[in-house]
Amino acid sequence: MDLDDARALAGERDAADPLASVRERFTLPEHLVYLDGNSLGPLPVGVPAAVADAVQQQWGRDLITSWNAHGWWDAPRRVGARIARLVGAHDDEVLVADSTSSNLFKVLVAAVRLRPSRRTLVIEPGNFPADLYVAESVTDLLGLTLVHVDPGDLGEVLGDGVAAVCFSHVDYRTGRMHDMAGITAAVHEAGALAVWDLSHSAGALPVDLTGCAVDLAVGCGYKYLNGGPGAPAYDVRSPLTGWTGHARPFAMEGSYDPAPGIDRMRNGTPPMLSLLALDAALDAFDGLAMTDVRRKSLSLTSFFLELADEFMVPLGFEPVTPRADDERGSQVSLRHPSAYGVVQALIARDVVGDYREPDLVRLGFAPLYLRHVHVVRAVEAMLAVIAGGEQDHPQWQQRTTVT
Amino acid sequence: MDLDDARALAGERDAADPLASVRERFTLPEHLVYLDGNSLGPLPVGVPAAVADAVQQQWGRDLITSWNAHGWWDAPRRVGARIARLVGAHDDEVLVADSTSSNLFKVLVAAVRLRPSRRTLVIEPGNFPADLYVAESVTDLLGLTLVHVDPGDLGEVLGDGVAAVCFSHVDYRTGRMHDMAGITAAVHEAGALAVWDLSHSAGALPVDLTGCAVDLAVGCGYKYLNGGPGAPAYDVRSPLTGWTGHARPFAMEGSYDPAPGIDRMRNGTPPMLSLLALDAALDAFDGLAMTDVRRKSLSLTSFFLELADEFMVPLGFEPVTPRADDERGSQVSLRHPSAYGVVQALIARDVVGDYREPDLVRLGFAPLYLRHVHVVRAVEAMLAVIAGGEQDHPQWQQRTTVT
C-alpha cells in the first residue's frame, strides 16, 4: 500500500462511516488533526450557549434560587446518570464530583475500610502517576501496605490480606486495555474489592461495570467525555460492595447520598459552571451506540497501526500498543528516541498528539470526531517531520512546554 | 427615628459612600435586595466575557495549548496571589483548588502530621457543619481525638497534647467574628498550629493572616469573593509551619508546589472554567482598600441593628449578632420562632436572605454592592411580612426549598 492507496481507502471508509456526521457536534479548527482528545476533548457545539445561560441567567439573574430552579442541587446526580449509561452502571450509582485524584482517594479509603481485617492495597505501576501518589497517601495515612504489580502477575500477590486492587482500564501510556471482567473476577475470588480508573476508556469504548461486577470506579470528565478543561470527575460505586450497610464511609456521605438541606450538600459544593459545561458536552453522545463507537475506534487505530508498520517502523518508530483488538484502547503510542521532538514538530504541522516520558509519541483516536483521512494526514506529517529532520530542531531541545 | 427618618439617613449615607460606584461592577437585578451574598455572591460584570473567551477561544480554538498559551497551568497560583492580597498573605502562599471541604481535609491532615507526638485536634462546635464532618473524618482516619470547644473556653483544653486548633473567623450563623490574633497567639503558646476558615470573612473585611501569624487557612470562592456557584476554594499555608521541611505533606505535593510536567499537575486538575470565572470576578476588588470595605460593612450592619432594635425587636425578633464592631462580621442574624416562614415571605417580596436552623433569619450585608437604602427596604419588607402574617402562610409549612 502506498500513500495514494491509503488516501483512497480512508475516503472509502469515511464515506461508509455511520458516525461521520458526529464530528459536526464539535467545534474543531478545520486545519487541525486533533489526536489529543485523550488529554483534553474538544468543545462540543452546545457548550458555549449552555455556559452563557448558566452564567448570565442562572447565576446572574436567578442567583441563589438556581439551586432549585435550575437543578444545581441535583446536577451531580443528574449528570452522573448520563455518564452511567456510558459505563454500564445504573443511573443512581454515579456521582460527578471533584477531581479524579480526589475521587480515587475517597473510593480507595472506602474500599480498604470495607475490608478492615485486610492490610494490603494492590495497584499496578502503570497507573497514572497521580493515581499512584493517591494510593501511596492512602496506605501511608492508614498504615497499610501498598503493593505494585503488573496485571499479568496479579495472581502472585492476591490472597486474604488484600483489601482492594486498583487498575486502570486502559493504560494511559501504551493504550493497553485490561481484561476488566477477568481481573475483577479474580479479585473477588480472593475476597478483595476491585477499583477501576476509567479515565482512558469511558466515552471511547463500551465499559460494562455492572456486567463485570466492578465494586468502585472513578474517571475523568475532560478526556473522551469532552467536558472542558478540568471538568469535574466522577465516581461509581456498586451497591454490591455493601456500601449502604457501612456506618461511615469516609467523605462519601453528604456527597453521594446527601440529606436534605443545603448545608449538608456544601460538603464539597461542585464547580457548577464546569459541571454544567460537562452536562452540555454529554449531548455529543446522544443516540450513539457505544458498540458503533468502538467499531469506529478500532477501525481508526488498526488503520493507523497498519500504516505505521508500512511507513513508520522503517524510520525507527516502534508501536507499543497491542495489536489484538480486545487489548487496545482508543490510542496508539509509538516509541522513538526523539519522541519529544517528533511531537513538537507534529504540532507545528497542525497534528496535535502528545509526548509521554521517556520516549513515547502518544496519539489518541477519539472516534466521535476523527476520520480515517485524519489518520492518513497524521502519517503524512510524521513522514515529513522525519524527512526534514524536524524532530531534532534546536528549539525542541529546551523542553518548556507542559503539554 | 421613624421610617422616614431612616430613609433620609440612608440617602445621606449612600450619597457620602466612597464605595457607592462599586455596585456597578456587578450585574444585580434592580428590584432585588440581595442579602445572600454570603451564600452566593452576585455576578461581576466582567465574568460573562471572560468565561465566553475561556470556552470559545481558549478551549475551543487553542485546545491543549492553552495550558501554556493562556496560563491555565499557572492559574491556581496566579488567582491565589490575588486572593492573598485580600487576606493578608504573601502571593506565593495561596493556592486556588478543590472545595473548601477538600482543602480543609488537606490542611488538617498536614497540621496534625506536623505535630506527630500530639494526638488531639480542637475545633469549635459553631464551625460550618461540613468543617465538623471533615474534622471528624480526619481524626477518625488517623486515630486522633477530636475535641469541640467554644473559642471562649479554649484555654481549658489547650495543652501539650493538642496538635492543631481549627476555628472559623466569622461564625456562619451568628456573624460573630473571633479574635484571630489573640486566639492564634494562645494556640502557638501551647505549641499547636492554628487553622482558620475564612469563608465568611475574606472579601467582606480585612484579614491579616501574616500579622496574626496564622499557620494554615482555607476559604470559599463563591461567597464574598463572588466567584460563581461552586467556585473553587483556596488554601493558605505560612512557611512558618515548617511545611517545606516536611517530607511528604499529604496531597499538597503536586498541587501546592508542582514539579514541572503536566502529569504531576493533573493530581487534581482544577475546574478551569469555574476558576477563570473566579479570576475575572476578583476584578471587582481592584483598587479597593479593605479598610474602606470594612467601614462600609460596619455602617450597613450597625444601621440595620439600629433599625432592628427600633422596629423588629418589638415584633419578636432577637438579634444574635454581636453589637461590638470588633466582634461582628458582615452579616446580621435575627432569631424568630417563624424564621423559616419569614425568610420565604421576604424572598417573595424580593428581599433575599436565608434561613439557618433552627430559628435564624440570616441577612448578609456585602459591602461592595449594597447600599443603606437596601437596609431600609429590608426592614420595610420585614414589617410588611409580619403585619400581614405572611410568615405563617401555609405554603411555607412544607419546607421544600434548599436555599
Coordinates of C-alpha atoms in Angstrom, one line a residue, chain A residues 27-29 32 34 36 38-44 47-48 51-52 54-56 58-68 72-73 98-102 105 109 113 128-130 133-134 136-138 140-142 172 222-223 226-232 248 250-251 253 260-264 266-275 277 281 347 352-354 356-357 362 400-403, chain B residues 27-29 32 34 36 38-44 47-48 51-52 54-56 58-68 72-73 98-102 105 109 113 128-130 133-134 136-138 140-142 172 222-223 226-232 248 250-251 253 260-264 266-275 277 281 347 352-354 356-357 362 400-403:
Chain A
T27 CA -16.2 22.9 17.3
L28 CA -12.8 21.9 15.9
P29 CA -10.5 24.1 13.9
L32 CA -6.1 20.6 12.9
Y34 CA -6.5 16.7 16.8
D36 CA -5.1 14.7 21.9
N38 CA -7.5 11.7 25.4
S39 CA -5.9 14.7 27.2
L40 CA -8.4 17.5 26.5
G41 CA -11.5 16.7 24.5
P42 CA -12.6 19.4 22.0
L43 CA -15.5 21.8 22.5
P44 CA -19.0 20.4 21.8
V47 CA -21.5 24.2 25.4
P48 CA -21.0 27.9 24.8
V51 CA -22.4 28.0 29.8
A52 CA -23.5 31.5 28.9
A54 CA -25.5 29.3 33.4
V55 CA -23.5 32.4 33.9
Q56 CA -26.0 35.1 32.8
Q58 CA -28.9 31.2 36.3
W59 CA -26.1 32.8 38.3
G60 CA -26.6 36.5 37.3
R61 CA -30.4 36.8 37.3
D62 CA -31.7 33.9 39.4
L63 CA -28.9 33.8 41.9
I64 CA -29.3 31.6 44.9
T65 CA -32.7 30.3 43.7
S66 CA -31.0 28.4 40.9
W67 CA -30.1 25.6 43.4
N68 CA -33.7 24.6 42.9
W72 CA -28.0 22.8 40.6
W73 CA -28.8 20.7 43.6
D98 CA -14.2 16.8 42.5
S99 CA -11.1 15.7 40.5
T100 CA -10.2 12.1 39.6
S101 CA -7.5 12.2 42.2
S102 CA -9.8 13.3 45.0
F105 CA -8.7 8.9 47.4
V109 CA -10.3 4.8 51.6
R113 CA -12.4 0.3 55.2
F128 CA -1.4 7.3 36.0
P129 CA 1.2 8.8 38.3
A130 CA -1.4 10.8 40.2
Y133 CA 0.5 9.1 44.6
V134 CA -3.0 8.9 45.9
E136 CA 0.6 5.9 48.5
S137 CA -1.2 8.7 50.5
V138 CA -4.0 6.3 51.4
D140 CA 0.6 5.9 54.3
L141 CA -2.3 7.6 56.2
L142 CA -3.9 4.3 57.2
Y172 CA -2.6 6.0 29.7
Y222 CA -12.4 16.2 30.3
K223 CA -10.8 13.5 28.1
N226 CA -15.2 16.3 26.3
G227 CA -16.4 18.2 29.4
G228 CA -13.9 21.0 29.2
P229 CA -10.6 21.8 30.9
G230 CA -10.6 20.4 34.4
A231 CA -14.2 19.3 34.1
P232 CA -15.2 17.5 37.3
R248 CA -19.4 5.9 57.9
F250 CA -15.4 8.4 54.6
A251 CA -16.2 11.6 52.8
E253 CA -21.6 10.8 52.9
P260 CA -32.0 17.3 52.5
G261 CA -30.6 20.7 53.4
I262 CA -28.1 22.9 51.6
D263 CA -25.6 22.9 54.5
R264 CA -25.0 19.2 54.1
R266 CA -22.0 22.1 50.7
N267 CA -19.6 19.5 51.9
G268 CA -17.9 19.8 48.6
T269 CA -20.0 22.2 46.5
P270 CA -19.4 21.3 42.9
P271 CA -17.9 23.8 40.5
M272 CA -21.2 24.5 38.8
L273 CA -20.0 26.3 35.6
S274 CA -17.6 23.4 34.8
L275 CA -20.2 20.8 35.8
A277 CA -20.3 22.5 30.7
A281 CA -20.9 18.3 26.4
I347 CA 2.2 20.2 16.4
V352 CA -1.6 17.5 17.8
G353 CA -0.6 14.5 19.8
D354 CA 1.4 14.4 23.0
R356 CA 4.9 10.8 27.4
E357 CA 8.1 10.0 29.2
R362 CA 1.0 9.2 22.0
T400 CA 9.5 24.4 28.1
T401 CA 6.0 23.2 27.2
V402 CA 3.9 21.3 29.6
T403 CA 1.5 19.7 27.1
Chain B
T27 CA -24.9 42.5 37.5
L28 CA -27.7 42.6 40.0
P29 CA -31.5 42.6 39.2
L32 CA -33.8 42.7 44.4
Y34 CA -29.8 40.8 47.7
D36 CA -27.4 36.4 50.4
N38 CA -22.6 35.3 51.9
S39 CA -24.1 32.3 50.3
L40 CA -23.7 33.0 46.6
G41 CA -22.1 36.3 45.6
P42 CA -23.7 38.0 42.5
L43 CA -22.3 38.1 39.0
P44 CA -19.4 40.6 38.4
V47 CA -17.3 37.4 34.1
P48 CA -19.6 36.6 31.1
V51 CA -15.9 32.8 30.6
A52 CA -17.0 33.0 26.9
A54 CA -12.3 30.7 28.1
V55 CA -14.8 28.4 26.4
Q56 CA -14.7 29.5 22.8
Q58 CA -9.1 29.0 24.9
W59 CA -10.8 25.6 25.0
G60 CA -12.5 25.6 21.6
R61 CA -9.8 27.1 19.4
D62 CA -6.5 26.7 21.2
L63 CA -7.3 23.4 22.9
I64 CA -4.5 21.7 24.8
T65 CA -2.0 24.5 24.0
S66 CA -4.0 26.8 26.4
W67 CA -2.2 25.2 29.4
N68 CA 0.7 27.4 28.4
W72 CA -4.1 27.6 32.7
W73 CA -1.0 26.0 34.3
D98 CA -10.9 22.0 45.1
S99 CA -13.7 22.7 47.5
T100 CA -13.4 24.3 51.0
S101 CA -14.1 20.8 52.5
S102 CA -11.4 19.1 50.5
F105 CA -9.2 18.0 54.9
V109 CA -4.1 16.3 57.9
R113 CA 1.2 15.4 60.9
F128 CA -19.7 25.1 59.5
P129 CA -21.2 21.6 59.7
A130 CA -19.1 20.4 56.7
Y133 CA -17.6 16.4 59.3
V134 CA -14.2 16.9 57.8
E136 CA -14.3 14.0 62.3
S137 CA -13.1 12.2 59.2
V138 CA -9.5 13.3 59.8
D140 CA -11.3 9.0 62.6
L141 CA -8.9 8.1 59.9
L142 CA -5.8 8.9 61.9
Y172 CA -21.7 31.4 59.6
Y222 CA -18.3 31.8 45.9
K223 CA -19.4 33.9 48.9
N226 CA -18.3 36.4 44.1
G227 CA -16.5 33.6 42.1
G228 CA -19.7 31.9 40.9
P229 CA -21.7 28.8 42.0
G230 CA -19.3 26.3 43.4
A231 CA -16.2 28.4 42.5
P232 CA -13.1 26.6 43.6
R248 CA 5.5 14.3 52.4
F250 CA -0.3 14.7 52.3
A251 CA -1.9 15.6 49.0
E253 CA 2.6 18.0 46.9
P260 CA 7.3 20.7 36.0
G261 CA 5.4 18.3 33.9
I262 CA 1.7 18.1 33.2
D263 CA 1.3 14.7 34.7
R264 CA 2.2 15.9 38.2
R266 CA -3.0 16.6 37.0
N267 CA -3.1 15.4 40.5
G268 CA -6.2 17.4 40.9
T269 CA -6.7 19.3 37.7
P270 CA -8.7 22.5 38.6
P271 CA -12.1 23.1 37.0
M272 CA -10.7 25.7 34.7
L273 CA -14.0 27.4 33.6
S274 CA -15.0 27.9 37.2
L275 CA -11.5 29.0 38.1
A277 CA -14.7 32.9 36.4
A281 CA -14.7 38.1 39.5
I347 CA -38.0 36.3 49.2
V352 CA -33.3 37.7 49.6
G353 CA -31.7 36.4 52.8
D354 CA -31.6 32.9 54.1
R356 CA -30.4 28.8 59.3
E357 CA -31.6 26.1 61.7
R362 CA -29.6 35.4 58.3
T400 CA -39.1 22.2 50.0
T401 CA -36.5 24.8 49.2
V402 CA -32.9 24.2 49.9
T403 CA -31.7 27.7 49.9

